[in-house]
Amino acid sequence: MKYVAHARDGEIHQLEDHLRKVGGLAETFAKEFDAGDWAYPAGLWHDIGKYRPAFQAYIRRGTGLDSEAHIERESNPQTNHASSGAIYAQNQLGPLGRGRHLPISYVIAGHHAGLPDYEGGGDAPGAPLVEVLERDKALEAEALKEEIPKDILNVSTPNTMCRGGVEGFHLWVRMLFSCLVDADFLDTESFYSPEKSKERKQEHGLDEMLRYFNTHMEKLQKDARTSSVNEIRADLLGQCREAAKSPPGIYSMTIPTGGGKTLSSLAFALEHAVRYEKRRIIYAIPYTSIIEQTANIFRDVFSSSSNLILEHHSNIEPDKESKENHWSRLATENWDARLVVTTTVQLFESLFAARTSRCRKLHNLVNSIIILDEIQLLPVHCLDPIRQVIGLLSEHYGVTFVLSTATPTGLSEQTSPFGKKLLKGLSCTEVIENPKTYYKKLKRVHYELPEDLSTSIPGWDHLASELAQHESVLVVVNKRQDAKDLFALMPEGTLHLSALMCAAHRSKVIEGIRARLKNGCPTRVVSTQLVEAGVDFDFPVVYRALAGLDSIIQTAGRCNREGKLGSGRVVVFVPPTKPPPGIIGKAIGSAISTMTQNEADKLDQPDVIERYFSHLFQQVKTTDANDMHRLLVSEADEQRVQFRTAAHRFHLIDDRNSHTVYVRYDDHAEKLLDKLKYHPTRELFRKLQRYSVTLYDYQFQKMHEQGAVEEINTGYFAQSSMGEYDATLGLQVQPNPPPIL
């Protein structure tokens, strides 16, 4: 009898072939961190539950027409197959408790539904592992009655130890999980879409990319005008190239705004990768708004090849709470590219994730270089688990980190005035020699503070009148509604930027702004904080709504960027609306406590910034607000980890009450959305990234009720024909609800 793993159009994917290929591929992936002896049996056993007669009858009855026949549904006894392999691992490798089976049982039990909690009591849905191992024993027994080849069932007992000890056990299991699910995805893809497998071939290595980079930089420096700023950029670039010769580890790279940080960090990464045989470079950015800009900079460098750079945003996945399905699998990425440009949200939430689509990429972090851009913007409430996972990846998985920033990060050890340790801190090697001197060399602006930081301006009309006096000015506010309200009062011709505009729309406006500034045309812009980091504007005057000191300094980087003026003006004002809640409010409070009139021109100096971060850490109750240590480490010596609950809680940005909506910005977006209805592919989801907008829950629900948003495919939502996309303001949504009195 031929047992079926998958079926399509009358063709079958034989189960024993699938198990052997997944086992071999998972083993190959895991050898990168010396865990091939664990991944191989996990791959061989992950689908032995499919030998059950009930599953075989189900998939043969569908003859492949049911594209989700191989996706497990816990409530459907016909498709339930993952628990059988987990129970078989338990029986083969040891009793429950300290049994050596647990790592394999975790990853097999979760290879469709996601890594489970060890035991009940968590706040995430799904059966815990101990329940699954007890509940489904009869299903495993049914499978073992079938004709399973002996080479699949009888495997040598794993004997290597996990990396990172008790503290690193959760990450090691996720790495095994990643090897298994990626191998499973790839072999399944080779059956369903063999043409996709061929597209994965890499054209160029990192050594060839370094040659492209050197050629590009030689031309760039040859064509650059002679100026003190360009001389400093060349000096910093040279320091980064030299530092790349140092051994793998954790590096900080402190280059003030305007110092050429993006290309200098790429120079370090390429030189270091070639010298130490790293596999890929991952560039993680805090804002989706600047991913496209950074990726385009890199495409200019590597213009001779189109298959080197992968953009992976955070907002292309379906509802985070939904179960794994055929469409979510199509949207996943395994980061098998030479250069990945992504968000810090995507990176770190994947490192604490449980879902297969999120974890799939993790094994490709091994022996890589990760550049964390604008590291100071990482949220304070989860710095402790982030610090720990950075340390684990560096020490045990061969990852070199570059913590790139234009300001001191605040990630050094923080202690309260009473001696209480607020943050353990990261031990880093600084790439730039004496970076404090460059703050003075690259100082291009002076700051103007209001006399009273606790008193707001009279109203948006007052600010609009003041802004109208400037021919070219950028004003950055804290909220989308603030940007919309101020923009409505500005003179005709003013431009608007906010996250209610999709990336394609924002990119077009940003390019127009750059062109106007370059040609000396009057240019007034109202924007949210999406431009405060990385967007290379060069305004003579910038206004910034009161925010954290790091945000104010980042916004100042859009003023006199090229140093063509004697000094640019950065004006800080107190907006007439309440500040956003949570950490942003605390950051504003710390900024008020730090900034004084007599130090206005020293706001961007390291000692003032360090004082700001010290105050901020004293205001934050914990740097592990999600309780990751208890969920992932406290009982890890017994291998008892609450994977799913930890993933459910860990959010860099609390977007659990938000929804991604694809918009009908132009004809191209319309065509892509038509395809999404019937034939979603990974390439389609990549293209749709440029046409997405994130809505708050109340906005989404209201638009859904009104018919302005529709579910275009399972878990994916789009602007309907009844929705409105404004050519200036973006997607039209309900205003913020009035406060409850």
PDB file of C-alpha atoms in Angstrom, residues 624-738:
ATOM      1  CA  ASP A 624      10.230  42.270  31.548  1.00  0.00           C
ATOM      2  CA  ALA A 625       6.597  43.369  31.575  1.00  0.00           C
ATOM      3  CA  ASN A 626       5.484  40.233  29.736  1.00  0.00           C
ATOM      4  CA  ASP A 627       6.911  37.918  32.437  1.00  0.00           C
ATOM      5  CA  MET A 628       9.092  36.059  29.924  1.00  0.00           C
ATOM      6  CA  HIS A 629      11.560  34.782  32.517  1.00  0.00           C
ATOM      7  CA  ARG A 630       8.887  32.948  34.498  1.00  0.00           C
ATOM      8  CA  LEU A 631       7.240  31.490  31.392  1.00  0.00           C
ATOM      9  CA  LEU A 632      10.402  30.432  29.566  1.00  0.00           C
ATOM     10  CA  VAL A 633      13.209  29.984  32.095  1.00  0.00           C
ATOM     11  CA  SER A 634      11.965  29.389  35.658  1.00  0.00           C
ATOM     12  CA  GLU A 635      11.196  25.704  35.115  1.00  0.00           C
ATOM     13  CA  ALA A 636      13.417  25.066  32.108  1.00  0.00           C
ATOM     14  CA  ASP A 637      15.677  22.766  34.148  1.00  0.00           C
ATOM     15  CA  GLU A 638      12.649  20.424  34.062  1.00  0.00           C
ATOM     16  CA  GLN A 639      12.115  21.353  30.386  1.00  0.00           C
ATOM     17  CA  ARG A 640       8.735  22.806  31.338  1.00  0.00           C
ATOM     18  CA  VAL A 641       8.233  25.853  29.138  1.00  0.00           C
ATOM     19  CA  GLN A 642       5.042  27.802  28.428  1.00  0.00           C
ATOM     20  CA  PHE A 643       5.789  28.535  24.769  1.00  0.00           C
ATOM     21  CA  ARG A 644       2.331  29.513  23.604  1.00  0.00           C
ATOM     22  CA  THR A 645       1.482  31.769  26.523  1.00  0.00           C
ATOM     23  CA  ALA A 646       4.840  33.544  26.182  1.00  0.00           C
ATOM     24  CA  ALA A 647       4.228  34.115  22.474  1.00  0.00           C
ATOM     25  CA  HIS A 648       0.698  35.339  23.211  1.00  0.00           C
ATOM     26  CA  ARG A 649       2.042  37.946  25.638  1.00  0.00           C
ATOM     27  CA  PHE A 650       5.252  39.127  23.978  1.00  0.00           C
ATOM     28  CA  HIS A 651       4.637  42.241  21.888  1.00  0.00           C
ATOM     29  CA  LEU A 652       7.140  44.994  21.161  1.00  0.00           C
ATOM     30  CA  ILE A 653       4.201  47.121  20.079  1.00  0.00           C
ATOM     31  CA  ASP A 654       0.837  46.198  21.500  1.00  0.00           C
ATOM     32  CA  ASP A 655      -0.915  45.667  18.175  1.00  0.00           C
ATOM     33  CA  ARG A 656      -3.246  42.958  19.427  1.00  0.00           C
ATOM     34  CA  ASN A 657      -6.070  45.473  19.084  1.00  0.00           C
ATOM     35  CA  SER A 658      -5.192  46.382  15.507  1.00  0.00           C
ATOM     36  CA  HIS A 659      -5.832  45.011  12.022  1.00  0.00           C
ATOM     37  CA  THR A 660      -3.996  45.184   8.705  1.00  0.00           C
ATOM     38  CA  VAL A 661      -6.108  46.302   5.759  1.00  0.00           C
ATOM     39  CA  TYR A 662      -5.003  46.293   2.113  1.00  0.00           C
ATOM     40  CA  VAL A 663      -6.040  49.453   0.268  1.00  0.00           C
ATOM     41  CA  ARG A 664      -7.041  50.174  -3.317  1.00  0.00           C
ATOM     42  CA  TYR A 665      -4.473  52.917  -3.830  1.00  0.00           C
ATOM     43  CA  ASP A 666      -4.001  52.491  -7.584  1.00  0.00           C
ATOM     44  CA  ASP A 667      -4.729  50.158 -10.499  1.00  0.00           C
ATOM     45  CA  HIS A 668      -1.808  47.919  -9.569  1.00  0.00           C
ATOM     46  CA  ALA A 669      -3.227  47.437  -6.056  1.00  0.00           C
ATOM     47  CA  GLU A 670      -6.609  46.564  -7.577  1.00  0.00           C
ATOM     48  CA  LYS A 671      -5.039  43.842  -9.744  1.00  0.00           C
ATOM     49  CA  LEU A 672      -3.125  42.385  -6.798  1.00  0.00           C
ATOM     50  CA  LEU A 673      -6.272  42.252  -4.647  1.00  0.00           C
ATOM     51  CA  ASP A 674      -8.144  40.485  -7.434  1.00  0.00           C
ATOM     52  CA  LYS A 675      -5.432  37.813  -7.405  1.00  0.00           C
ATOM     53  CA  LEU A 676      -5.582  37.541  -3.615  1.00  0.00           C
ATOM     54  CA  LYS A 677      -9.215  36.432  -3.874  1.00  0.00           C
ATOM     55  CA  TYR A 678      -8.349  33.323  -5.862  1.00  0.00           C
ATOM     56  CA  HIS A 679      -4.630  32.576  -6.079  1.00  0.00           C
ATOM     57  CA  PRO A 680      -2.466  33.863  -3.192  1.00  0.00           C
ATOM     58  CA  THR A 681       1.284  33.244  -3.399  1.00  0.00           C
ATOM     59  CA  ARG A 682       4.292  34.337  -1.387  1.00  0.00           C
ATOM     60  CA  GLU A 683       5.299  36.732  -4.190  1.00  0.00           C
ATOM     61  CA  LEU A 684       1.814  38.252  -4.140  1.00  0.00           C
ATOM     62  CA  PHE A 685       2.015  38.910  -0.400  1.00  0.00           C
ATOM     63  CA  ARG A 686       5.403  40.561  -0.877  1.00  0.00           C
ATOM     64  CA  LYS A 687       3.934  42.936  -3.443  1.00  0.00           C
ATOM     65  CA  LEU A 688       0.894  43.670  -1.261  1.00  0.00           C
ATOM     66  CA  GLN A 689       3.132  44.855   1.588  1.00  0.00           C
ATOM     67  CA  ARG A 690       3.273  48.226  -0.178  1.00  0.00           C
ATOM     68  CA  TYR A 691      -0.530  48.553  -0.065  1.00  0.00           C
ATOM     69  CA  SER A 692      -1.318  47.919   3.603  1.00  0.00           C
ATOM     70  CA  VAL A 693      -2.533  50.186   6.402  1.00  0.00           C
ATOM     71  CA  THR A 694      -2.863  49.290  10.088  1.00  0.00           C
ATOM     72  CA  LEU A 695      -6.094  50.291  11.849  1.00  0.00           C
ATOM     73  CA  TYR A 696      -6.965  50.359  15.532  1.00  0.00           C
ATOM     74  CA  ASP A 697      -9.596  47.821  16.518  1.00  0.00           C
ATOM     75  CA  TYR A 698     -12.411  50.355  16.975  1.00  0.00           C
ATOM     76  CA  GLN A 699     -11.648  51.875  13.550  1.00  0.00           C
ATOM     77  CA  PHE A 700     -11.557  48.475  11.882  1.00  0.00           C
ATOM     78  CA  GLN A 701     -14.795  47.309  13.495  1.00  0.00           C
ATOM     79  CA  LYS A 702     -16.619  50.494  12.520  1.00  0.00           C
ATOM     80  CA  MET A 703     -15.462  50.279   8.898  1.00  0.00           C
ATOM     81  CA  HIS A 704     -16.289  46.573   8.775  1.00  0.00           C
ATOM     82  CA  GLU A 705     -19.818  47.271  10.048  1.00  0.00           C
ATOM     83  CA  GLN A 706     -20.238  50.006   7.439  1.00  0.00           C
ATOM     84  CA  GLY A 707     -19.046  47.701   4.657  1.00  0.00           C
ATOM     85  CA  ALA A 708     -15.951  49.841   3.991  1.00  0.00           C
ATOM     86  CA  VAL A 709     -13.692  46.839   4.771  1.00  0.00           C
ATOM     87  CA  GLU A 710     -14.240  43.280   3.548  1.00  0.00           C
ATOM     88  CA  GLU A 711     -12.575  39.915   4.172  1.00  0.00           C
ATOM     89  CA  ILE A 712     -11.042  39.203   0.784  1.00  0.00           C
ATOM     90  CA  ASN A 713      -9.576  35.814   1.744  1.00  0.00           C
ATOM     91  CA  THR A 714      -9.441  33.854   4.987  1.00  0.00           C
ATOM     92  CA  GLY A 715      -7.824  36.175   7.557  1.00  0.00           C
ATOM     93  CA  TYR A 716      -7.001  38.950   5.052  1.00  0.00           C
ATOM     94  CA  PHE A 717      -8.965  42.198   4.807  1.00  0.00           C
ATOM     95  CA  ALA A 718      -9.139  44.888   2.151  1.00  0.00           C
ATOM     96  CA  GLN A 719     -10.799  48.230   1.552  1.00  0.00           C
ATOM     97  CA  SER A 720     -14.094  47.538  -0.198  1.00  0.00           C
ATOM     98  CA  SER A 721     -15.704  49.559  -2.986  1.00  0.00           C
ATOM     99  CA  MET A 722     -17.567  51.447  -0.240  1.00  0.00           C
ATOM    100  CA  GLY A 723     -14.328  52.505   1.463  1.00  0.00           C
ATOM    101  CA  GLU A 724     -12.572  55.762   0.617  1.00  0.00           C
ATOM    102  CA  TYR A 725      -8.846  56.286   0.047  1.00  0.00           C
ATOM    103  CA  ASP A 726      -7.975  59.968  -0.073  1.00  0.00           C
ATOM    104  CA  ALA A 727      -5.170  60.982  -2.444  1.00  0.00           C
ATOM    105  CA  THR A 728      -3.673  63.213   0.261  1.00  0.00           C
ATOM    106  CA  LEU A 729      -4.595  61.743   3.653  1.00  0.00           C
ATOM    107  CA  GLY A 730      -4.789  58.040   2.872  1.00  0.00           C
ATOM    108  CA  LEU A 731      -7.467  55.649   4.140  1.00  0.00           C
ATOM    109  CA  GLN A 732     -10.406  57.526   5.597  1.00  0.00           C
ATOM    110  CA  VAL A 733     -11.292  56.258   9.074  1.00  0.00           C
ATOM    111  CA  GLN A 734     -13.402  57.240  12.040  1.00  0.00           C
ATOM    112  CA  PRO A 735     -11.746  59.819  14.338  1.00  0.00           C
ATOM    113  CA  ASN A 736     -10.597  58.851  17.800  1.00  0.00           C
ATOM    114  CA  PRO A 737     -13.570  58.149  20.103  1.00  0.00           C
ATOM    115  CA  PRO A 738     -14.428  60.896  22.592  1.00  0.00           C
TER     116      PRO A 738
END
